[in-house]
Amino acid sequence: EAGVTQFPSHSVIEKGQTVTLRCDPISGHDNLYWYRRVMGKEIKFLLHFVKESKQDESGMPNNRFLAERTGGTYSTLKVQPAELEDSGVYFCASSSSRHTQYFGPGTRLTVL
Amino acid sequence: QKEVEQNSGPLSVPEGAIASLNCTYSDRGSQSFFWYRQYSGKSPELIMFIYSNGDKEDGRFTAQLNKASQYVSLLIRDSQPSDSATYLCAVGSGGNEKLTFGTGTRLTIIP
């Protein structure tokens, strides 16, 4: 069974540019989560999808961040325009009804 | 006060000894508790979860939960160099809700 995959693995952009991160959850997992870890801090929750619906987006930092989950399959997280403080590692996780969240390898975003 | 607190380490343990990792949490309503292991540059990998007070054993790993004290720990017996990693404590409110993480404890097993 394939795990959670994320693309790209690394992204380096300039302040003000747009970046889109993609996450493919484990097949059959209805729950999809986005988390972020900024330098030296803990992993923090951003958003939770159940199928294509946003269940909880209380962790989204501001309206420069837009997450979508087309047809309840893969998800994208767009940052527009990117700011320096958006740099960090963005993790995606998925779970079935059994609660355990499985994490992807993360996308390391660097905003210059 | 942080919601989930861990000693950042580094914690150094001789090979073959028991490594003890600790975590405290502030939300008394927390229902689910997870330990993830993360190697440098890799994804967090789930190694243990526990929902009820007491001990839960899985191979060389034992998770311990004390909800009254809001404390969860992970014991690693017969520590191996391959156990060297950062261990993340994560807490959930149950169901499929979000996880709240600690900053992680960096563990080094000394051969």
Coordinates of N, CA and C in Angstrom, one line a residue:
Chain A
E1 N 0.9 -1.2 0.0 CA 0.0 0.0 0.0 C 0.9 1.2 0.0
A2 N 0.6 2.1 -1.0 CA 1.4 3.3 -1.0 C 1.1 4.2 0.1
G3 N 2.1 5.0 0.6 CA 1.9 5.9 1.7 C 1.4 7.3 1.2
V4 N 1.4 8.2 2.1 CA 1.1 9.6 1.7 C 2.2 10.2 0.9
T5 N 1.9 10.8 -0.2 CA 3.0 11.4 -1.1 C 2.7 12.9 -1.2
Q6 N 3.8 13.6 -1.3 CA 3.7 15.1 -1.4 C 4.7 15.5 -2.5
F7 N 4.2 16.6 -3.1 CA 5.0 17.2 -4.2 C 4.9 18.7 -4.2
P8 N 6.0 19.4 -4.4 CA 7.4 18.9 -4.6 C 8.0 18.6 -3.2
S9 N 9.2 18.1 -3.2 CA 9.8 17.8 -1.9 C 10.5 19.1 -1.4
H10 N 10.9 20.0 -2.3 CA 11.5 21.2 -2.0 C 11.0 22.3 -2.9
S11 N 10.8 23.5 -2.4 CA 10.4 24.6 -3.3 C 11.1 25.9 -2.7
V12 N 11.8 26.6 -3.6 CA 12.4 27.9 -3.3 C 11.8 29.0 -4.1
I13 N 11.2 29.9 -3.5 CA 10.5 31.0 -4.2 C 10.9 32.3 -3.6
E14 N 10.6 33.4 -4.3 CA 10.8 34.7 -3.8 C 9.5 35.3 -3.2
K15 N 9.7 36.1 -2.2 CA 8.6 36.8 -1.6 C 7.7 37.4 -2.6
G16 N 6.4 37.2 -2.4 CA 5.4 37.7 -3.4 C 5.0 36.7 -4.4
Q17 N 5.7 35.7 -4.6 CA 5.4 34.7 -5.6 C 4.3 33.7 -5.0
T18 N 3.8 32.9 -5.9 CA 2.8 31.9 -5.5 C 3.4 30.5 -5.6
V19 N 3.0 29.7 -4.6 CA 3.4 28.3 -4.6 C 2.2 27.4 -4.3
T20 N 2.2 26.3 -5.0 CA 1.1 25.3 -4.8 C 1.8 24.0 -4.4
L21 N 1.4 23.5 -3.2 CA 1.8 22.2 -2.7 C 0.7 21.1 -3.0
R22 N 1.2 19.9 -3.2 CA 0.2 18.9 -3.5 C 0.4 17.7 -2.5
C23 N -0.7 17.1 -2.1 CA -0.7 15.9 -1.3 C -1.6 14.9 -1.8
D24 N -1.1 13.6 -1.9 CA -1.9 12.5 -2.3 C -2.0 11.6 -1.1
P25 N -3.2 11.4 -0.5 CA -3.3 10.6 0.7 C -3.3 9.1 0.4
I26 N -3.3 8.4 1.4 CA -3.4 6.9 1.2 C -4.8 6.6 0.7
S27 N -4.8 5.7 -0.3 CA -6.0 5.4 -1.0 C -7.1 5.0 0.0
G28 N -8.3 5.6 -0.1 CA -9.4 5.2 0.8 C -9.5 6.0 2.0
H29 N -8.5 6.8 2.3 CA -8.5 7.6 3.5 C -9.4 8.9 3.3
D30 N -10.4 9.0 4.0 CA -11.3 10.2 3.9 C -10.8 11.4 4.5
N31 N -10.0 11.2 5.6 CA -9.5 12.4 6.3 C -8.1 12.8 5.8
L32 N -7.9 14.1 5.6 CA -6.7 14.6 5.1 C -6.4 15.9 5.9
Y33 N -5.1 16.0 6.3 CA -4.7 17.0 7.2 C -3.5 17.7 6.6
W34 N -3.4 19.0 6.8 CA -2.2 19.8 6.6 C -1.6 20.3 7.9
Y35 N -0.3 20.2 8.0 CA 0.4 20.7 9.2 C 1.6 21.5 8.6
R36 N 2.2 22.3 9.5 CA 3.4 23.0 9.1 C 4.3 23.1 10.3
R37 N 5.6 23.0 10.0 CA 6.7 23.1 11.0 C 7.6 24.2 10.6
V38 N 7.6 25.3 11.3 CA 8.6 26.4 11.0 C 9.8 26.1 11.9
M39 N 10.9 26.8 11.5 CA 12.2 26.5 12.1 C 12.1 26.6 13.7
G40 N 12.5 25.5 14.3 CA 12.7 25.5 15.8 C 11.4 25.4 16.5
K41 N 10.3 25.3 15.8 CA 9.0 25.2 16.5 C 8.4 23.8 16.3
E42 N 7.2 23.6 17.0 CA 6.6 22.3 16.9 C 5.7 22.3 15.6
I43 N 5.4 21.1 15.2 CA 4.5 20.9 14.1 C 3.1 21.4 14.5
K44 N 2.5 22.3 13.6 CA 1.2 22.9 14.0 C 0.2 22.6 12.9
F45 N -1.0 22.3 13.4 CA -2.1 22.0 12.5 C -2.6 23.2 11.7
L46 N -2.9 22.9 10.5 CA -3.4 24.0 9.6 C -4.9 23.7 9.3
L47 N -5.2 22.5 8.8 CA -6.5 22.3 8.2 C -6.8 20.8 8.1
H48 N -8.1 20.5 8.2 CA -8.6 19.1 8.1 C -9.7 19.0 7.1
F49 N -9.6 18.1 6.2 CA -10.6 17.7 5.2 C -11.2 16.4 5.6
V50 N -12.6 16.3 5.5 CA -13.2 15.0 5.4 C -13.8 14.9 4.0
K51 N -13.3 14.0 3.3 CA -13.6 13.9 1.8 C -13.3 15.3 1.2
E52 N -14.2 15.9 0.5 CA -13.9 17.2 -0.1 C -14.3 18.4 0.8
S53 N -14.8 18.1 2.0 CA -15.3 19.2 2.8 C -14.2 19.6 3.9
K54 N -14.1 20.9 4.1 CA -13.2 21.4 5.2 C -13.9 21.2 6.5
Q55 N -13.4 20.3 7.3 CA -13.9 20.0 8.6 C -13.5 21.0 9.7
D56 N -12.2 21.4 9.6 CA -11.6 22.3 10.6 C -10.5 23.1 9.9
E57 N -10.6 24.4 9.8 CA -9.5 25.2 9.2 C -9.1 26.3 10.2
S58 N -9.2 25.9 11.4 CA -8.8 26.9 12.5 C -7.3 27.2 12.5
G59 N -6.5 26.4 11.9 CA -5.1 26.6 12.0 C -4.5 27.4 10.8
M60 N -5.3 27.7 9.9 CA -4.9 28.5 8.7 C -4.5 29.9 9.1
P61 N -3.2 30.3 8.8 CA -2.7 31.5 9.4 C -3.4 32.8 8.9
N62 N -3.8 32.8 7.6 CA -4.4 34.0 7.1 C -5.0 33.7 5.7
N63 N -5.5 34.6 5.1 CA -6.2 34.4 3.8 C -5.2 34.3 2.6
R64 N -4.0 34.3 2.9 CA -3.0 34.0 1.8 C -2.9 32.5 1.5
F65 N -3.5 31.7 2.4 CA -3.4 30.3 2.3 C -4.8 29.8 1.8
L66 N -4.8 28.9 0.8 CA -6.0 28.4 0.3 C -5.8 26.9 0.0
A67 N -6.6 26.1 0.7 CA -6.5 24.6 0.5 C -7.8 24.1 -0.2
E68 N -7.5 23.1 -1.0 CA -8.7 22.5 -1.8 C -8.4 21.0 -1.8
R69 N -9.5 20.3 -1.9 CA -9.4 18.8 -2.1 C -10.5 18.4 -3.1
T70 N -10.0 18.3 -4.3 CA -10.8 18.0 -5.5 C -11.4 16.6 -5.4
G71 N -12.7 16.5 -5.4 CA -13.3 15.2 -5.4 C -13.0 14.3 -4.3
G72 N -12.5 14.9 -3.2 CA -12.1 14.1 -2.1 C -10.9 13.2 -2.2
T73 N -10.1 13.5 -3.2 CA -8.9 12.7 -3.5 C -7.7 13.5 -3.0
Y74 N -6.9 14.0 -4.0 CA -5.7 14.7 -3.6 C -6.1 16.1 -3.1
S75 N -5.1 16.7 -2.5 CA -5.3 18.1 -2.0 C -4.2 19.0 -2.4
T76 N -4.5 20.3 -2.6 CA -3.5 21.3 -2.8 C -3.6 22.4 -1.8
L77 N -2.4 22.9 -1.5 CA -2.3 24.1 -0.6 C -1.6 25.2 -1.3
K78 N -2.3 26.3 -1.5 CA -1.7 27.4 -2.3 C -1.4 28.5 -1.3
V79 N -0.2 29.1 -1.5 CA 0.2 30.2 -0.7 C 0.4 31.4 -1.7
Q80 N -0.4 32.5 -1.6 CA -0.4 33.5 -2.5 C -0.8 34.9 -1.9
P81 N 0.1 35.9 -1.8 CA 1.5 35.8 -2.1 C 2.3 35.3 -0.9
A82 N 3.4 34.6 -1.2 CA 4.2 34.1 -0.2 C 5.0 35.2 0.6
E83 N 5.1 35.0 1.9 CA 5.9 35.9 2.7 C 7.1 35.1 3.3
L84 N 8.1 35.8 3.9 CA 9.2 35.2 4.4 C 8.9 34.2 5.5
E85 N 7.9 34.6 6.4 CA 7.5 33.8 7.5 C 6.8 32.5 7.1
D86 N 6.5 32.3 5.8 CA 5.8 31.1 5.4 C 6.8 30.0 5.2
S87 N 8.1 30.3 5.3 CA 9.1 29.2 5.2 C 8.9 28.2 6.2
G88 N 9.1 26.9 5.8 CA 9.0 25.8 6.8 C 8.8 24.5 6.0
V89 N 8.5 23.5 6.8 CA 8.1 22.2 6.2 C 6.6 22.0 6.3
Y90 N 6.0 21.7 5.2 CA 4.6 21.5 5.2 C 4.3 20.0 5.1
F91 N 3.6 19.5 6.1 CA 3.3 18.0 6.1 C 1.9 17.8 5.8
C92 N 1.6 16.7 5.1 CA 0.3 16.3 4.9 C 0.1 14.9 5.6
A93 N -1.0 14.7 6.1 CA -1.3 13.4 6.8 C -2.7 12.9 6.4
S94 N -2.9 11.6 6.4 CA -4.2 11.1 6.2 C -4.6 10.0 7.1
S95 N -5.9 9.8 7.3 CA -6.4 8.7 8.2 C -7.7 8.2 7.7
S96 N -7.9 7.0 8.1 CA -9.2 6.4 7.8 C -10.1 6.6 9.0
S97 N -11.1 5.8 9.2 CA -12.0 6.0 10.4 C -11.3 5.5 11.7
R98 N -10.1 5.0 11.6 CA -9.5 4.5 12.8 C -8.5 5.4 13.5
H99 N -8.6 6.7 13.0 CA -8.0 7.8 13.8 C -6.5 8.0 13.6
T100 N -5.8 6.9 13.3 CA -4.3 7.1 13.3 C -3.9 7.8 12.0
Q101 N -3.1 8.9 12.2 CA -2.7 9.7 11.1 C -1.4 9.3 10.6
Y102 N -1.3 9.1 9.3 CA 0.0 8.8 8.6 C 0.5 10.0 7.9
F103 N 1.8 10.3 8.1 CA 2.3 11.5 7.5 C 3.1 11.2 6.2
G104 N 3.1 12.3 5.4 CA 3.9 12.3 4.2 C 5.3 12.8 4.5
P105 N 6.1 12.8 3.5 CA 7.5 13.2 3.7 C 7.7 14.7 3.8
G106 N 6.7 15.5 3.5 CA 6.8 16.9 3.7 C 7.3 17.6 2.5
T107 N 6.9 18.9 2.4 CA 7.5 19.8 1.4 C 8.2 20.9 2.1
R108 N 9.5 21.1 1.8 CA 10.3 22.1 2.4 C 10.2 23.4 1.6
L109 N 9.5 24.4 2.1 CA 9.3 25.7 1.4 C 10.3 26.7 2.0
T110 N 11.0 27.3 1.1 CA 11.9 28.4 1.4 C 11.5 29.7 0.6
V111 N 11.1 30.7 1.4 CA 10.7 32.0 0.7 C 11.9 33.0 1.0
L112 N 12.4 33.5 -0.1 CA 13.6 34.4 -0.1 C 13.2 35.8 -0.2
Chain B
Q1 N 2.1 28.9 28.7 CA 2.3 27.4 28.8 C 2.0 26.7 27.5
K2 N 3.0 25.9 27.0 CA 2.7 25.2 25.8 C 1.7 24.1 26.0
E3 N 0.9 23.8 25.0 CA -0.1 22.8 25.1 C 0.4 21.4 25.3
V4 N 1.5 21.1 24.6 CA 2.2 19.8 24.8 C 3.7 20.1 25.0
E5 N 4.2 19.6 26.1 CA 5.6 19.9 26.4 C 6.5 18.7 26.5
Q6 N 7.6 18.8 25.9 CA 8.6 17.7 25.9 C 10.0 18.4 26.2
N7 N 10.9 17.6 26.8 CA 12.2 18.1 26.9 C 12.9 17.9 25.6
S8 N 13.5 19.0 25.1 CA 14.0 18.9 23.7 C 15.3 18.1 23.6
G9 N 15.9 17.8 24.8 CA 17.1 17.0 24.7 C 18.3 17.9 24.3
P10 N 19.4 17.3 23.8 CA 19.5 15.9 23.4 C 19.6 14.9 24.6
L11 N 19.0 13.8 24.5 CA 19.0 12.7 25.5 C 19.9 11.6 25.0
S12 N 21.0 11.4 25.7 CA 22.0 10.3 25.3 C 21.8 9.1 26.2
V13 N 21.7 8.0 25.5 CA 21.5 6.7 26.2 C 22.5 5.7 25.7
P14 N 23.1 4.9 26.5 CA 24.0 3.9 26.0 C 23.2 2.8 25.3
E15 N 23.8 2.2 24.3 CA 23.2 1.0 23.6 C 22.9 -0.1 24.6
G16 N 21.7 -0.6 24.5 CA 21.2 -1.7 25.3 C 20.5 -1.2 26.6
A17 N 20.6 0.1 26.9 CA 19.9 0.6 28.1 C 18.4 1.0 27.7
I18 N 17.7 1.4 28.7 CA 16.3 1.9 28.5 C 16.3 3.4 28.3
A19 N 15.7 3.8 27.3 CA 15.5 5.3 27.0 C 14.1 5.6 27.5
S20 N 14.0 6.7 28.2 CA 12.7 7.2 28.8 C 12.4 8.6 28.3
L21 N 11.3 8.7 27.6 CA 10.9 10.0 27.0 C 9.6 10.4 27.6
N22 N 9.5 11.7 27.9 CA 8.3 12.1 28.7 C 7.6 13.3 28.0
C23 N 6.4 13.4 28.3 CA 5.5 14.4 27.7 C 4.4 14.8 28.6
T24 N 4.1 16.1 28.7 CA 3.0 16.5 29.5 C 2.1 17.4 28.6
Y25 N 0.8 17.4 28.9 CA -0.2 18.1 28.1 C -1.1 18.9 29.0
S26 N -1.7 20.0 28.4 CA -2.5 20.9 29.3 C -4.0 20.7 29.2
D27 N -4.4 20.1 28.1 CA -5.9 20.0 27.8 C -6.4 18.7 28.5
R28 N -7.2 18.8 29.5 CA -7.7 17.6 30.3 C -8.7 16.8 29.4
G29 N -9.2 17.5 28.4 CA -10.1 16.8 27.5 C -9.5 15.9 26.5
S30 N -8.2 15.8 26.5 CA -7.5 15.0 25.5 C -7.8 13.5 25.7
Q31 N -8.0 12.8 24.6 CA -8.4 11.5 24.6 C -7.4 10.5 23.9
S32 N -6.6 11.0 23.0 CA -5.7 10.1 22.3 C -4.3 10.6 22.3
F33 N -3.4 9.7 22.4 CA -2.0 10.1 22.6 C -1.1 9.2 21.7
F34 N -0.2 9.9 21.0 CA 0.6 9.3 20.0 C 2.1 9.6 20.2
W35 N 2.9 8.6 19.8 CA 4.4 8.9 19.8 C 4.8 8.6 18.3
Y36 N 5.4 9.6 17.7 CA 6.0 9.5 16.4 C 7.5 9.6 16.5
R37 N 8.2 8.9 15.6 CA 9.6 9.0 15.5 C 9.9 9.7 14.2
Q38 N 10.9 10.6 14.2 CA 11.2 11.3 13.0 C 12.7 11.3 12.8
Y39 N 13.2 10.7 11.8 CA 14.6 10.8 11.4 C 14.8 12.1 10.7
S40 N 16.0 12.6 10.7 CA 16.3 13.9 10.1 C 15.9 13.9 8.6
G41 N 15.1 14.9 8.3 CA 14.6 15.1 6.9 C 13.6 14.1 6.4
K42 N 13.1 13.3 7.3 CA 12.0 12.3 7.0 C 10.7 12.7 7.6
S43 N 9.7 11.9 7.2 CA 8.3 12.1 7.7 C 8.2 11.5 9.1
P44 N 7.4 12.1 10.0 CA 7.1 11.5 11.3 C 6.4 10.1 11.0
E45 N 6.9 9.1 11.8 CA 6.5 7.7 11.6 C 5.8 7.3 13.0
L46 N 4.6 6.9 12.9 CA 3.9 6.5 14.1 C 4.5 5.2 14.7
I47 N 4.8 5.2 16.0 CA 5.3 4.0 16.6 C 4.4 3.5 17.7
M48 N 3.7 4.4 18.3 CA 2.8 3.9 19.4 C 1.6 4.9 19.5
F49 N 0.5 4.3 19.9 CA -0.7 5.2 20.4 C -1.3 4.5 21.6
I50 N -1.9 5.4 22.4 CA -2.5 4.9 23.6 C -3.7 5.8 23.9
Y51 N -4.8 5.2 24.4 CA -6.0 5.9 24.7 C -6.4 5.8 26.2
S52 N -6.0 4.7 26.8 CA -6.4 4.4 28.2 C -5.3 4.5 29.2
N53 N -5.6 4.9 30.4 CA -4.6 4.9 31.5 C -3.9 3.6 31.6
G54 N -2.6 3.7 31.9 CA -1.8 2.5 32.1 C -0.7 2.3 31.1
D55 N -0.3 1.1 30.9 CA 0.8 0.8 30.0 C 0.3 0.1 28.8
K56 N 1.0 0.3 27.7 CA 0.7 -0.5 26.4 C 2.1 -0.8 25.9
E57 N 2.3 -2.1 25.6 CA 3.6 -2.6 25.2 C 3.5 -3.1 23.7
D58 N 4.5 -2.8 22.9 CA 4.6 -3.3 21.6 C 6.1 -3.5 21.3
G59 N 6.5 -4.7 21.4 CA 7.9 -5.1 21.2 C 8.8 -4.4 22.2
R60 N 9.8 -3.6 21.8 CA 10.7 -2.9 22.7 C 10.1 -1.6 23.2
F61 N 8.9 -1.2 22.7 CA 8.3 0.0 23.1 C 7.2 -0.2 24.1
T62 N 7.2 0.7 25.1 CA 6.1 0.8 26.1 C 5.6 2.2 26.2
A63 N 4.3 2.4 26.0 CA 3.8 3.8 26.2 C 3.0 3.7 27.5
Q64 N 3.1 4.8 28.3 CA 2.5 4.9 29.6 C 1.7 6.2 29.6
L65 N 0.4 6.0 30.1 CA -0.5 7.2 30.2 C -1.0 7.4 31.6
N66 N -1.0 8.6 32.1 CA -1.6 8.9 33.3 C -2.4 10.2 33.1
K67 N -3.7 10.0 32.9 CA -4.6 11.2 32.6 C -4.7 12.1 33.8
A68 N -4.7 11.6 35.0 CA -4.8 12.4 36.2 C -3.7 13.4 36.3
S69 N -2.5 12.9 35.9 CA -1.3 13.8 36.0 C -1.0 14.4 34.6
Q70 N -1.8 14.1 33.6 CA -1.7 14.7 32.3 C -0.3 14.4 31.8
Y71 N 0.1 13.2 31.8 CA 1.5 12.8 31.5 C 1.5 11.5 30.7
V72 N 2.3 11.5 29.7 CA 2.4 10.3 28.8 C 3.9 10.1 28.6
S73 N 4.4 8.9 28.6 CA 5.8 8.6 28.4 C 6.0 7.4 27.4
L74 N 7.2 7.3 26.9 CA 7.6 6.3 26.0 C 8.9 5.7 26.5
L75 N 8.9 4.4 26.7 CA 10.1 3.7 27.1 C 10.6 2.8 26.0
I76 N 11.8 2.9 25.7 CA 12.4 2.0 24.7 C 13.5 1.1 25.4
R77 N 13.2 -0.2 25.3 CA 14.1 -1.1 26.0 C 15.1 -1.6 25.0
D78 N 16.3 -2.0 25.5 CA 17.3 -2.5 24.7 C 17.6 -1.6 23.5
S79 N 17.9 -0.3 23.9 CA 18.1 0.7 22.8 C 19.1 0.4 21.8
Q80 N 18.8 0.7 20.6 CA 19.7 0.4 19.5 C 20.1 1.7 18.8
P81 N 21.3 1.7 18.2 CA 21.7 3.0 17.5 C 20.7 3.4 16.5
S82 N 19.9 2.5 15.9 CA 18.9 2.9 14.9 C 17.7 3.6 15.6
D83 N 17.7 3.6 16.9 CA 16.6 4.3 17.6 C 16.9 5.8 17.7
S84 N 18.1 6.2 17.3 CA 18.5 7.6 17.4 C 17.7 8.4 16.4
A85 N 16.9 9.3 17.0 CA 15.9 10.1 16.1 C 15.3 11.1 17.1
T86 N 14.4 11.9 16.5 CA 13.6 12.8 17.3 C 12.3 12.2 17.5
Y87 N 11.8 12.2 18.8 CA 10.5 11.5 19.2 C 9.5 12.6 19.5
L88 N 8.4 12.6 18.8 CA 7.4 13.6 18.9 C 6.2 13.0 19.6
C89 N 5.8 13.8 20.6 CA 4.6 13.4 21.4 C 3.4 14.2 20.7
A90 N 2.3 13.6 20.5 CA 1.2 14.3 19.9 C -0.1 13.9 20.6
V91 N -1.0 14.8 20.8 CA -2.2 14.6 21.6 C -3.4 15.0 20.7
G92 N -4.5 14.2 20.9 CA -5.7 14.5 20.1 C -6.9 14.5 21.1
S93 N -8.0 15.0 20.6 CA -9.2 15.1 21.4 C -10.1 13.9 21.2
G94 N -9.6 12.9 20.4 CA -10.4 11.8 20.0 C -11.0 11.9 18.7
G95 N -11.4 10.8 18.1 CA -12.0 10.8 16.8 C -10.9 11.2 15.8
N96 N -11.3 11.9 14.8 CA -10.4 12.2 13.7 C -10.0 13.7 13.8
E97 N -9.9 14.2 15.0 CA -9.6 15.6 15.2 C -8.1 15.8 15.0
K98 N -7.7 17.1 15.0 CA -6.3 17.5 14.8 C -5.5 17.0 15.9
L99 N -4.2 16.9 15.6 CA -3.2 16.6 16.6 C -2.4 17.8 17.1
T100 N -2.1 17.9 18.3 CA -1.3 18.9 18.9 C 0.1 18.3 19.2
F101 N 1.1 18.8 18.7 CA 2.5 18.2 18.9 C 3.3 19.0 19.9
G102 N 4.2 18.3 20.5 CA 5.3 18.9 21.3 C 6.4 19.2 20.3
T103 N 7.5 19.8 20.8 CA 8.6 20.1 19.9 C 9.5 19.0 19.6
G104 N 9.3 17.9 20.4 CA 10.1 16.7 20.1 C 11.4 16.6 21.0
T105 N 11.8 15.4 21.3 CA 13.0 15.1 22.1 C 14.0 14.4 21.2
R106 N 15.2 14.9 21.1 CA 16.2 14.3 20.2 C 16.9 13.3 21.1
L107 N 16.8 12.0 20.6 CA 17.4 10.9 21.3 C 18.6 10.4 20.5
T108 N 19.7 10.2 21.2 CA 21.0 9.6 20.7 C 21.3 8.4 21.4
I109 N 21.5 7.3 20.7 CA 21.9 6.0 21.4 C 23.4 5.9 21.1
I110 N 24.2 5.8 22.2 CA 25.6 5.7 22.1 C 26.1 4.3 22.0
P111 N 26.8 3.9 20.9 CA 27.2 2.5 20.8 C 28.3 2.1 21.9

